[in-house]
PDB file of C-alpha atoms in Angstrom:
ATOM      1  CA  MET A   1     -12.172   6.676 -10.242  1.00 62.00           C
ATOM      2  CA  LYS A   2     -11.245  10.311  -9.543  1.00 61.00           C
ATOM      3  CA  HIS A   3     -14.788  11.383 -10.371  1.00 61.00           C
ATOM      4  CA  ASP A   4     -16.282   8.878  -7.930  1.00 86.00           C
ATOM      5  CA  LEU A   5     -14.499  10.159  -4.823  1.00 92.00           C
ATOM      6  CA  ARG A   6     -16.578  11.074  -1.800  1.00 94.00           C
ATOM      7  CA  LYS A   7     -15.629  13.891   0.540  1.00 95.00           C
ATOM      8  CA  GLU A   8     -16.906  13.736   4.103  1.00 94.00           C
ATOM      9  CA  GLY A   9     -15.326  15.835   6.833  1.00 92.00           C
ATOM     10  CA  LYS A  10     -11.553  15.490   6.567  1.00 93.00           C
ATOM     11  CA  TYR A  11     -11.789  12.265   4.533  1.00 96.00           C
ATOM     12  CA  THR A  12     -11.725  11.764   0.775  1.00 95.00           C
ATOM     13  CA  TYR A  13     -12.300   8.205  -0.393  1.00 96.00           C
ATOM     14  CA  PHE A  14     -13.635   5.829  -3.033  1.00 96.00           C
ATOM     15  CA  GLU A  15     -16.313   3.301  -2.085  1.00 97.00           C
ATOM     16  CA  ALA A  16     -18.039   0.499  -4.003  1.00 96.00           C
ATOM     17  CA  GLY A  17     -19.963  -2.689  -3.277  1.00 96.00           C
ATOM     18  CA  GLU A  18     -21.612  -4.101  -0.161  1.00 97.00           C
ATOM     19  CA  GLY A  19     -20.422  -6.672   2.354  1.00 98.00           C
ATOM     20  CA  THR A  20     -17.317  -7.255   4.444  1.00 98.00           C
ATOM     21  CA  PRO A  21     -15.194  -4.088   4.259  1.00 98.00           C
ATOM     22  CA  ILE A  22     -11.814  -4.265   2.517  1.00 98.00           C
ATOM     23  CA  ILE A  23      -9.905  -1.028   3.074  1.00 98.00           C
ATOM     24  CA  ILE A  24      -7.127  -0.460   0.548  1.00 98.00           C
ATOM     25  CA  LEU A  25      -4.061   1.612   1.441  1.00 97.00           C
ATOM     26  CA  HIS A  26      -2.017   3.086  -1.413  1.00 94.00           C
ATOM     27  CA  GLY A  27       1.744   3.623  -1.404  1.00 89.00           C
ATOM     28  CA  LEU A  28       3.896   6.724  -1.261  1.00 83.00           C
ATOM     29  CA  MET A  29       3.480   7.541  -4.950  1.00 74.00           C
ATOM     30  CA  GLY A  30       0.537   5.287  -5.657  1.00 70.00           C
ATOM     31  CA  GLY A  31      -2.796   6.776  -6.620  1.00 76.00           C
ATOM     32  CA  LEU A  32      -6.184   5.279  -5.791  1.00 81.00           C
ATOM     33  CA  SER A  33      -6.546   4.317  -9.464  1.00 82.00           C
ATOM     34  CA  ASN A  34      -3.719   1.776  -9.034  1.00 87.00           C
ATOM     35  CA  PHE A  35      -6.339  -0.452  -7.417  1.00 94.00           C
ATOM     36  CA  GLU A  36      -9.098   0.081  -9.989  1.00 94.00           C
ATOM     37  CA  GLU A  37      -9.221  -3.537 -11.185  1.00 96.00           C
ATOM     38  CA  VAL A  38      -9.037  -4.880  -7.627  1.00 97.00           C
ATOM     39  CA  ALA A  39     -11.899  -2.578  -6.612  1.00 97.00           C
ATOM     40  CA  ASP A  40     -14.050  -3.609  -9.600  1.00 96.00           C
ATOM     41  CA  PHE A  41     -13.440  -7.311  -8.986  1.00 97.00           C
ATOM     42  CA  PHE A  42     -14.049  -7.500  -5.242  1.00 98.00           C
ATOM     43  CA  SER A  43     -16.961  -5.048  -5.145  1.00 97.00           C
ATOM     44  CA  GLU A  44     -18.803  -7.630  -7.280  1.00 97.00           C
ATOM     45  CA  LYS A  45     -17.783 -10.535  -5.015  1.00 97.00           C
ATOM     46  CA  GLY A  46     -19.651  -9.506  -1.881  1.00 96.00           C
ATOM     47  CA  TYR A  47     -17.161  -7.029  -0.423  1.00 98.00           C
ATOM     48  CA  LYS A  48     -17.364  -3.313   0.321  1.00 98.00           C
ATOM     49  CA  ILE A  49     -14.222  -1.744  -1.154  1.00 98.00           C
ATOM     50  CA  VAL A  50     -13.084   1.500   0.441  1.00 98.00           C
ATOM     51  CA  ILE A  51      -9.931   3.365  -0.663  1.00 97.00           C
ATOM     52  CA  PRO A  52      -9.126   6.443   1.433  1.00 96.00           C
ATOM     53  CA  GLU A  53      -6.712   9.106   0.255  1.00 95.00           C
ATOM     54  CA  LEU A  54      -3.935   8.977   2.829  1.00 95.00           C
ATOM     55  CA  PRO A  55      -2.732  12.395   4.055  1.00 93.00           C
ATOM     56  CA  ILE A  56       0.840  11.686   2.984  1.00 91.00           C
ATOM     57  CA  TYR A  57       1.584  15.241   1.869  1.00 90.00           C
ATOM     58  CA  THR A  58      -1.101  17.185   3.754  1.00 90.00           C
ATOM     59  CA  GLN A  59      -0.453  16.448   7.433  1.00 88.00           C
ATOM     60  CA  ASN A  60       1.824  18.419   9.715  1.00 89.00           C
ATOM     61  CA  ILE A  61       5.437  17.219   9.346  1.00 89.00           C
ATOM     62  CA  LEU A  62       5.269  15.857  12.916  1.00 88.00           C
ATOM     63  CA  LYS A  63       2.407  13.592  11.784  1.00 90.00           C
ATOM     64  CA  THR A  64       4.169  12.512   8.607  1.00 92.00           C
ATOM     65  CA  ASN A  65       5.150   9.035   9.775  1.00 94.00           C
ATOM     66  CA  VAL A  66       3.967   5.429   9.691  1.00 95.00           C
ATOM     67  CA  LYS A  67       2.482   5.477  13.193  1.00 95.00           C
ATOM     68  CA  ALA A  68       0.431   8.649  12.583  1.00 96.00           C
ATOM     69  CA  PHE A  69      -0.866   7.251   9.270  1.00 97.00           C
ATOM     70  CA  ALA A  70      -1.919   4.026  11.058  1.00 97.00           C
ATOM     71  CA  ARG A  71      -3.841   6.146  13.567  1.00 97.00           C
ATOM     72  CA  TYR A  72      -5.463   8.032  10.680  1.00 97.00           C
ATOM     73  CA  VAL A  73      -6.654   4.694   9.247  1.00 98.00           C
ATOM     74  CA  LYS A  74      -8.097   3.659  12.631  1.00 98.00           C
ATOM     75  CA  ASP A  75      -9.949   6.992  12.889  1.00 98.00           C
ATOM     76  CA  PHE A  76     -11.285   6.507   9.347  1.00 98.00           C
ATOM     77  CA  ILE A  77     -12.546   2.992  10.206  1.00 98.00           C
ATOM     78  CA  THR A  78     -14.312   4.451  13.268  1.00 97.00           C
ATOM     79  CA  PHE A  79     -15.733   7.315  11.175  1.00 97.00           C
ATOM     80  CA  LYS A  80     -17.167   4.818   8.681  1.00 97.00           C
ATOM     81  CA  GLY A  81     -18.731   2.798  11.517  1.00 97.00           C
ATOM     82  CA  PHE A  82     -16.981  -0.452  10.582  1.00 98.00           C
ATOM     83  CA  ASP A  83     -16.497  -2.998  13.323  1.00 97.00           C
ATOM     84  CA  ARG A  84     -13.623  -5.031  11.861  1.00 97.00           C
ATOM     85  CA  VAL A  85     -12.010  -4.827   8.440  1.00 98.00           C
ATOM     86  CA  ILE A  86      -9.608  -6.504   6.042  1.00 98.00           C
ATOM     87  CA  LEU A  87      -6.711  -4.206   5.166  1.00 98.00           C
ATOM     88  CA  LEU A  88      -4.903  -4.448   1.828  1.00 98.00           C
ATOM     89  CA  GLY A  89      -1.749  -2.364   1.388  1.00 97.00           C
ATOM     90  CA  ASN A  90       0.930  -1.927  -1.266  1.00 96.00           C
ATOM     91  CA  SER A  91       4.413  -0.565  -0.528  1.00 93.00           C
ATOM     92  CA  LEU A  92       4.113   2.124   2.190  1.00 94.00           C
ATOM     93  CA  GLY A  93       0.395   1.224   2.390  1.00 96.00           C
ATOM     94  CA  GLY A  94       1.386  -2.322   3.394  1.00 97.00           C
ATOM     95  CA  HIS A  95       3.619  -0.945   6.133  1.00 97.00           C
ATOM     96  CA  ILE A  96       0.789   1.266   7.438  1.00 97.00           C
ATOM     97  CA  ALA A  97      -1.562  -1.751   7.359  1.00 98.00           C
ATOM     98  CA  LEU A  98       0.950  -3.842   9.328  1.00 98.00           C
ATOM     99  CA  TYR A  99       1.444  -1.088  11.895  1.00 97.00           C
ATOM    100  CA  HIS A 100      -2.322  -0.641  12.197  1.00 98.00           C
ATOM    101  CA  ALA A 101      -2.678  -4.394  12.808  1.00 98.00           C
ATOM    102  CA  LYS A 102      -0.054  -4.159  15.552  1.00 97.00           C
ATOM    103  CA  MET A 103      -1.682  -1.147  17.253  1.00 97.00           C
ATOM    104  CA  TYR A 104      -5.364  -2.006  16.760  1.00 98.00           C
ATOM    105  CA  PRO A 105      -5.740  -5.805  16.421  1.00 97.00           C
ATOM    106  CA  GLU A 106      -9.354  -5.545  17.600  1.00 97.00           C
ATOM    107  CA  LYS A 107     -10.184  -3.711  14.346  1.00 97.00           C
ATOM    108  CA  MET A 108      -8.748  -6.418  12.095  1.00 98.00           C
ATOM    109  CA  LEU A 109     -10.236  -9.449  10.314  1.00 98.00           C
ATOM    110  CA  GLY A 110      -7.307 -10.069   7.974  1.00 98.00           C
ATOM    111  CA  LEU A 111      -4.384  -8.475   6.208  1.00 98.00           C
ATOM    112  CA  VAL A 112      -3.089  -8.544   2.614  1.00 98.00           C
ATOM    113  CA  ILE A 113       0.320  -7.055   1.801  1.00 98.00           C
ATOM    114  CA  THR A 114       2.073  -6.706  -1.542  1.00 97.00           C
ATOM    115  CA  GLY A 115       5.485  -5.116  -2.100  1.00 96.00           C
ATOM    116  CA  SER A 116       5.268  -3.868   1.477  1.00 96.00           C
ATOM    117  CA  SER A 117       7.861  -1.859   3.322  1.00 93.00           C
ATOM    118  CA  GLY A 118       8.350  -2.566   7.016  1.00 94.00           C
ATOM    119  CA  LEU A 119      11.446  -4.740   6.881  1.00 94.00           C
ATOM    120  CA  TYR A 120      13.557  -3.428   4.036  1.00 79.00           C
ATOM    121  CA  GLU A 121      13.085  -1.258   0.986  1.00 63.00           C
ATOM    122  CA  SER A 122      15.616   0.021  -1.515  1.00 55.00           C
ATOM    123  CA  ALA A 123      13.832   2.921  -3.169  1.00 48.00           C
ATOM    124  CA  MET A 124      11.863   5.024  -0.697  1.00 46.00           C
ATOM    125  CA  GLY A 125      13.299   8.485  -1.089  1.00 44.00           C
ATOM    126  CA  ASP A 126      16.892   7.337  -1.492  1.00 48.00           C
ATOM    127  CA  SER A 127      17.536   8.766  -4.935  1.00 49.00           C
ATOM    128  CA  TYR A 128      15.750  12.051  -5.582  1.00 48.00           C
ATOM    129  CA  PRO A 129      18.619  14.558  -5.636  1.00 48.00           C
ATOM    130  CA  ARG A 130      18.394  14.627  -9.452  1.00 60.00           C
ATOM    131  CA  ARG A 131      14.849  15.847  -9.246  1.00 61.00           C
ATOM    132  CA  GLY A 132      15.048  18.155 -12.272  1.00 72.00           C
ATOM    133  CA  ASP A 133      16.020  15.287 -14.590  1.00 86.00           C
ATOM    134  CA  TYR A 134      12.821  14.003 -16.251  1.00 91.00           C
ATOM    135  CA  GLU A 135      14.555  11.111 -18.011  1.00 91.00           C
ATOM    136  CA  TYR A 136      16.049   9.905 -14.731  1.00 89.00           C
ATOM    137  CA  ILE A 137      12.636  10.055 -13.022  1.00 88.00           C
ATOM    138  CA  ARG A 138      11.095   8.162 -15.955  1.00 91.00           C
ATOM    139  CA  GLN A 139      13.675   5.377 -15.615  1.00 91.00           C
ATOM    140  CA  LYS A 140      13.083   5.218 -11.846  1.00 88.00           C
ATOM    141  CA  ALA A 141       9.308   4.947 -12.378  1.00 89.00           C
ATOM    142  CA  GLU A 142       9.724   2.244 -15.030  1.00 92.00           C
ATOM    143  CA  SER A 143      12.069   0.220 -12.811  1.00 92.00           C
ATOM    144  CA  VAL A 144       9.214  -0.296 -10.341  1.00 93.00           C
ATOM    145  CA  PHE A 145       7.578  -2.653 -12.866  1.00 95.00           C
ATOM    146  CA  TYR A 146       8.681  -5.790 -14.678  1.00 96.00           C
ATOM    147  CA  ASP A 147       7.122  -4.344 -17.833  1.00 96.00           C
ATOM    148  CA  PRO A 148       8.254  -0.690 -18.089  1.00 93.00           C
ATOM    149  CA  LYS A 149       5.234   0.143 -20.273  1.00 93.00           C
ATOM    150  CA  VAL A 150       3.042  -0.025 -17.142  1.00 92.00           C
ATOM    151  CA  ALA A 151       4.629   3.314 -16.123  1.00 92.00           C
ATOM    152  CA  THR A 152       2.446   5.624 -18.231  1.00 92.00           C
ATOM    153  CA  LYS A 153       3.441   9.187 -19.081  1.00 93.00           C
ATOM    154  CA  GLU A 154       0.746  10.415 -16.676  1.00 91.00           C
ATOM    155  CA  MET A 155       2.342   8.383 -13.870  1.00 89.00           C
ATOM    156  CA  VAL A 156       5.858   9.619 -14.688  1.00 91.00           C
ATOM    157  CA  ASP A 157       4.591  13.228 -14.847  1.00 91.00           C
ATOM    158  CA  GLU A 158       3.041  12.806 -11.390  1.00 88.00           C
ATOM    159  CA  VAL A 159       6.283  11.485  -9.864  1.00 87.00           C
ATOM    160  CA  PHE A 160       8.283  14.235 -11.618  1.00 89.00           C
ATOM    161  CA  SER A 161       5.931  16.878 -10.243  1.00 89.00           C
ATOM    162  CA  MET A 162       6.231  15.422  -6.726  1.00 85.00           C
ATOM    163  CA  ALA A 163      10.032  15.258  -6.952  1.00 84.00           C
ATOM    164  CA  ASN A 164      10.144  18.938  -7.922  1.00 89.00           C
ATOM    165  CA  ASP A 165       7.866  20.105  -5.108  1.00 90.00           C
ATOM    166  CA  ARG A 166      10.177  21.049  -2.224  1.00 89.00           C
ATOM    167  CA  ILE A 167       7.613  20.411   0.534  1.00 90.00           C
ATOM    168  CA  LYS A 168       6.589  17.045  -0.933  1.00 89.00           C
ATOM    169  CA  LEU A 169      10.225  16.080  -1.326  1.00 87.00           C
ATOM    170  CA  ILE A 170      10.943  16.891   2.329  1.00 89.00           C
ATOM    171  CA  LYS A 171       7.907  14.849   3.369  1.00 90.00           C
ATOM    172  CA  THR A 172       8.952  11.946   1.125  1.00 87.00           C
ATOM    173  CA  LEU A 173      12.347  11.854   2.823  1.00 87.00           C
ATOM    174  CA  THR A 174      10.666  12.170   6.247  1.00 91.00           C
ATOM    175  CA  ILE A 175       8.456   9.170   5.440  1.00 90.00           C
ATOM    176  CA  ALA A 176      11.447   7.179   4.168  1.00 87.00           C
ATOM    177  CA  LYS A 177      13.225   7.759   7.483  1.00 89.00           C
ATOM    178  CA  SER A 178      10.037   6.884   9.369  1.00 91.00           C
ATOM    179  CA  ALA A 179       9.730   3.599   7.437  1.00 89.00           C
ATOM    180  CA  ILE A 180      13.257   2.637   8.495  1.00 89.00           C
ATOM    181  CA  ARG A 181      12.616   3.736  12.093  1.00 90.00           C
ATOM    182  CA  HIS A 182       9.395   1.729  12.284  1.00 91.00           C
ATOM    183  CA  ASN A 183      11.019  -1.567  11.282  1.00 93.00           C
ATOM    184  CA  MET A 184       8.637  -4.355  12.283  1.00 95.00           C
ATOM    185  CA  ALA A 185      10.913  -7.400  12.531  1.00 95.00           C
ATOM    186  CA  LYS A 186      10.411  -7.679  16.318  1.00 96.00           C
ATOM    187  CA  ASP A 187       6.636  -7.112  16.154  1.00 97.00           C
ATOM    188  CA  LEU A 188       5.680  -9.564  13.415  1.00 97.00           C
ATOM    189  CA  PRO A 189       6.106 -12.838  15.387  1.00 98.00           C
ATOM    190  CA  LYS A 190       3.494 -11.573  17.906  1.00 97.00           C
ATOM    191  CA  MET A 191       0.922 -10.848  15.184  1.00 97.00           C
ATOM    192  CA  HIS A 192      -1.301 -13.894  14.623  1.00 97.00           C
ATOM    193  CA  LEU A 193      -3.729 -12.229  12.234  1.00 98.00           C
ATOM    194  CA  PRO A 194      -4.432 -14.184   9.010  1.00 98.00           C
ATOM    195  CA  THR A 195      -2.098 -12.551   6.488  1.00 98.00           C
ATOM    196  CA  CYS A 196      -1.872 -13.009   2.730  1.00 98.00           C
ATOM    197  CA  ILE A 197       1.452 -12.045   1.161  1.00 98.00           C
ATOM    198  CA  ILE A 198       1.307 -11.556  -2.628  1.00 98.00           C
ATOM    199  CA  TRP A 199       4.614 -10.622  -4.222  1.00 98.00           C
ATOM    200  CA  GLY A 200       6.061  -9.971  -7.650  1.00 98.00           C
ATOM    201  CA  LYS A 201       8.985 -12.327  -8.291  1.00 98.00           C
ATOM    202  CA  ASN A 202      10.787  -9.486 -10.071  1.00 97.00           C
ATOM    203  CA  ASP A 203      10.235  -6.782  -7.455  1.00 96.00           C
ATOM    204  CA  SER A 204      13.396  -4.650  -7.327  1.00 92.00           C
ATOM    205  CA  VAL A 205      12.111  -2.231  -4.639  1.00 92.00           C
ATOM    206  CA  THR A 206      11.252  -4.842  -2.006  1.00 94.00           C
ATOM    207  CA  PRO A 207      13.004  -7.922  -3.430  1.00 94.00           C
ATOM    208  CA  PRO A 208      11.642 -11.498  -3.096  1.00 96.00           C
ATOM    209  CA  GLU A 209      13.738 -12.198   0.019  1.00 96.00           C
ATOM    210  CA  VAL A 210      11.705  -9.489   1.802  1.00 96.00           C
ATOM    211  CA  ALA A 211       8.513 -11.469   1.121  1.00 97.00           C
ATOM    212  CA  GLU A 212      10.203 -14.636   2.404  1.00 97.00           C
ATOM    213  CA  GLU A 213      11.221 -12.815   5.584  1.00 97.00           C
ATOM    214  CA  PHE A 214       7.657 -11.505   6.117  1.00 98.00           C
ATOM    215  CA  HIS A 215       6.399 -15.071   5.671  1.00 98.00           C
ATOM    216  CA  ARG A 216       8.974 -16.439   8.117  1.00 98.00           C
ATOM    217  CA  LEU A 217       8.186 -13.838  10.785  1.00 98.00           C
ATOM    218  CA  LEU A 218       4.374 -13.699  10.476  1.00 98.00           C
ATOM    219  CA  PRO A 219       3.037 -16.857  12.184  1.00 98.00           C
ATOM    220  CA  ASN A 220      -0.294 -17.025  10.309  1.00 98.00           C
ATOM    221  CA  SER A 221       0.772 -16.041   6.792  1.00 98.00           C
ATOM    222  CA  SER A 222       0.632 -17.526   3.315  1.00 98.00           C
ATOM    223  CA  LEU A 223       3.100 -16.504   0.601  1.00 98.00           C
ATOM    224  CA  ASN A 224       2.021 -16.251  -3.042  1.00 98.00           C
ATOM    225  CA  TRP A 225       4.242 -15.387  -5.992  1.00 98.00           C
ATOM    226  CA  ILE A 226       3.389 -13.729  -9.302  1.00 98.00           C
ATOM    227  CA  ASP A 227       5.946 -14.311 -12.036  1.00 98.00           C
ATOM    228  CA  LYS A 228       7.125 -11.579 -14.434  1.00 97.00           C
ATOM    229  CA  CYS A 229       5.864  -8.964 -12.014  1.00 98.00           C
ATOM    230  CA  GLY A 230       7.433  -6.040 -10.168  1.00 96.00           C
ATOM    231  CA  HIS A 231       6.579  -3.936  -7.115  1.00 95.00           C
ATOM    232  CA  ALA A 232       2.874  -3.273  -7.772  1.00 95.00           C
ATOM    233  CA  ALA A 233       1.327  -6.691  -8.483  1.00 97.00           C
ATOM    234  CA  MET A 234      -2.259  -5.393  -8.297  1.00 96.00           C
ATOM    235  CA  MET A 235      -1.480  -3.044 -11.221  1.00 95.00           C
ATOM    236  CA  GLU A 236       0.807  -5.186 -13.320  1.00 96.00           C
ATOM    237  CA  ARG A 237      -0.952  -8.556 -12.944  1.00 97.00           C
ATOM    238  CA  PRO A 238      -4.424  -7.700 -11.611  1.00 97.00           C
ATOM    239  CA  ALA A 239      -6.157 -10.939 -12.719  1.00 98.00           C
ATOM    240  CA  GLU A 240      -3.612 -13.176 -10.965  1.00 98.00           C
ATOM    241  CA  PHE A 241      -3.560 -10.881  -7.942  1.00 98.00           C
ATOM    242  CA  ASN A 242      -7.349 -10.986  -7.622  1.00 98.00           C
ATOM    243  CA  ASP A 243      -7.491 -14.784  -7.993  1.00 98.00           C
ATOM    244  CA  LEU A 244      -4.824 -15.325  -5.324  1.00 98.00           C
ATOM    245  CA  MET A 245      -6.468 -12.922  -2.899  1.00 98.00           C
ATOM    246  CA  LEU A 246      -9.950 -14.367  -3.459  1.00 98.00           C
ATOM    247  CA  ALA A 247      -8.686 -17.929  -2.870  1.00 98.00           C
ATOM    248  CA  TRP A 248      -7.078 -16.796   0.396  1.00 98.00           C
ATOM    249  CA  LEU A 249     -10.237 -14.979   1.532  1.00 98.00           C
ATOM    250  CA  LYS A 250     -12.303 -18.122   0.890  1.00 97.00           C
ATOM    251  CA  GLU A 251      -9.759 -20.353   2.622  1.00 97.00           C
ATOM    252  CA  ASN A 252      -9.908 -18.141   5.712  1.00 97.00           C
ATOM    253  CA  HIS A 253     -13.714 -17.712   5.573  1.00 96.00           C
ATOM    254  CA  LEU A 254     -13.367 -13.946   5.286  1.00 96.00           C
TER     255      LEU A 254
END
């Protein structure tokens, strides 16, 4: 997927397929490749899949927050000339998608969130003081998944590198504070957008009760569980994730 990225102006992104646009928003430490199987599946089902690289570590520190990232997504949608889109976000990407839906409802057709922050999260930047300890970072990366083998050495190396980069570490902590500050509990009941919640039953970062709370607060939401699955359902159980999302899209005529 890295070799297929397009660069236009200030945007770098992956694009495949034709049809209704689904824009995918990655998490704090999630690469675009985390959505490879989702992109392959839906680009063959009549959807245009677009995955922008979010400027998590490249924007000015004053623009390193959920609200600024949501504005970045809106500007990207405008740049691409899309009228209305479906947003799919994992972890921090889900939070950005939710905030975008709150700020720019006129740009939205539907919303899919999985392992999303926005209400509560237990592992965004709370435990990186031991950044020089590779084994500790490996265990943290593995704990994101139900099956620790999903955390490849390449993935662990990437997180280790990020945790040892002082600027990235500062920005990670800034984003973690922003995620807490931009809690969406009061906003969600006013958001009537069709929303699909897909959650790993074994998510230890945003536990199952977070998904239940999203479902309770979002008036037009459906909640779907994937068993034996952690924080990144689209990586760990892509076939089940794709089937659940496709069924929801059909049900909502999207």
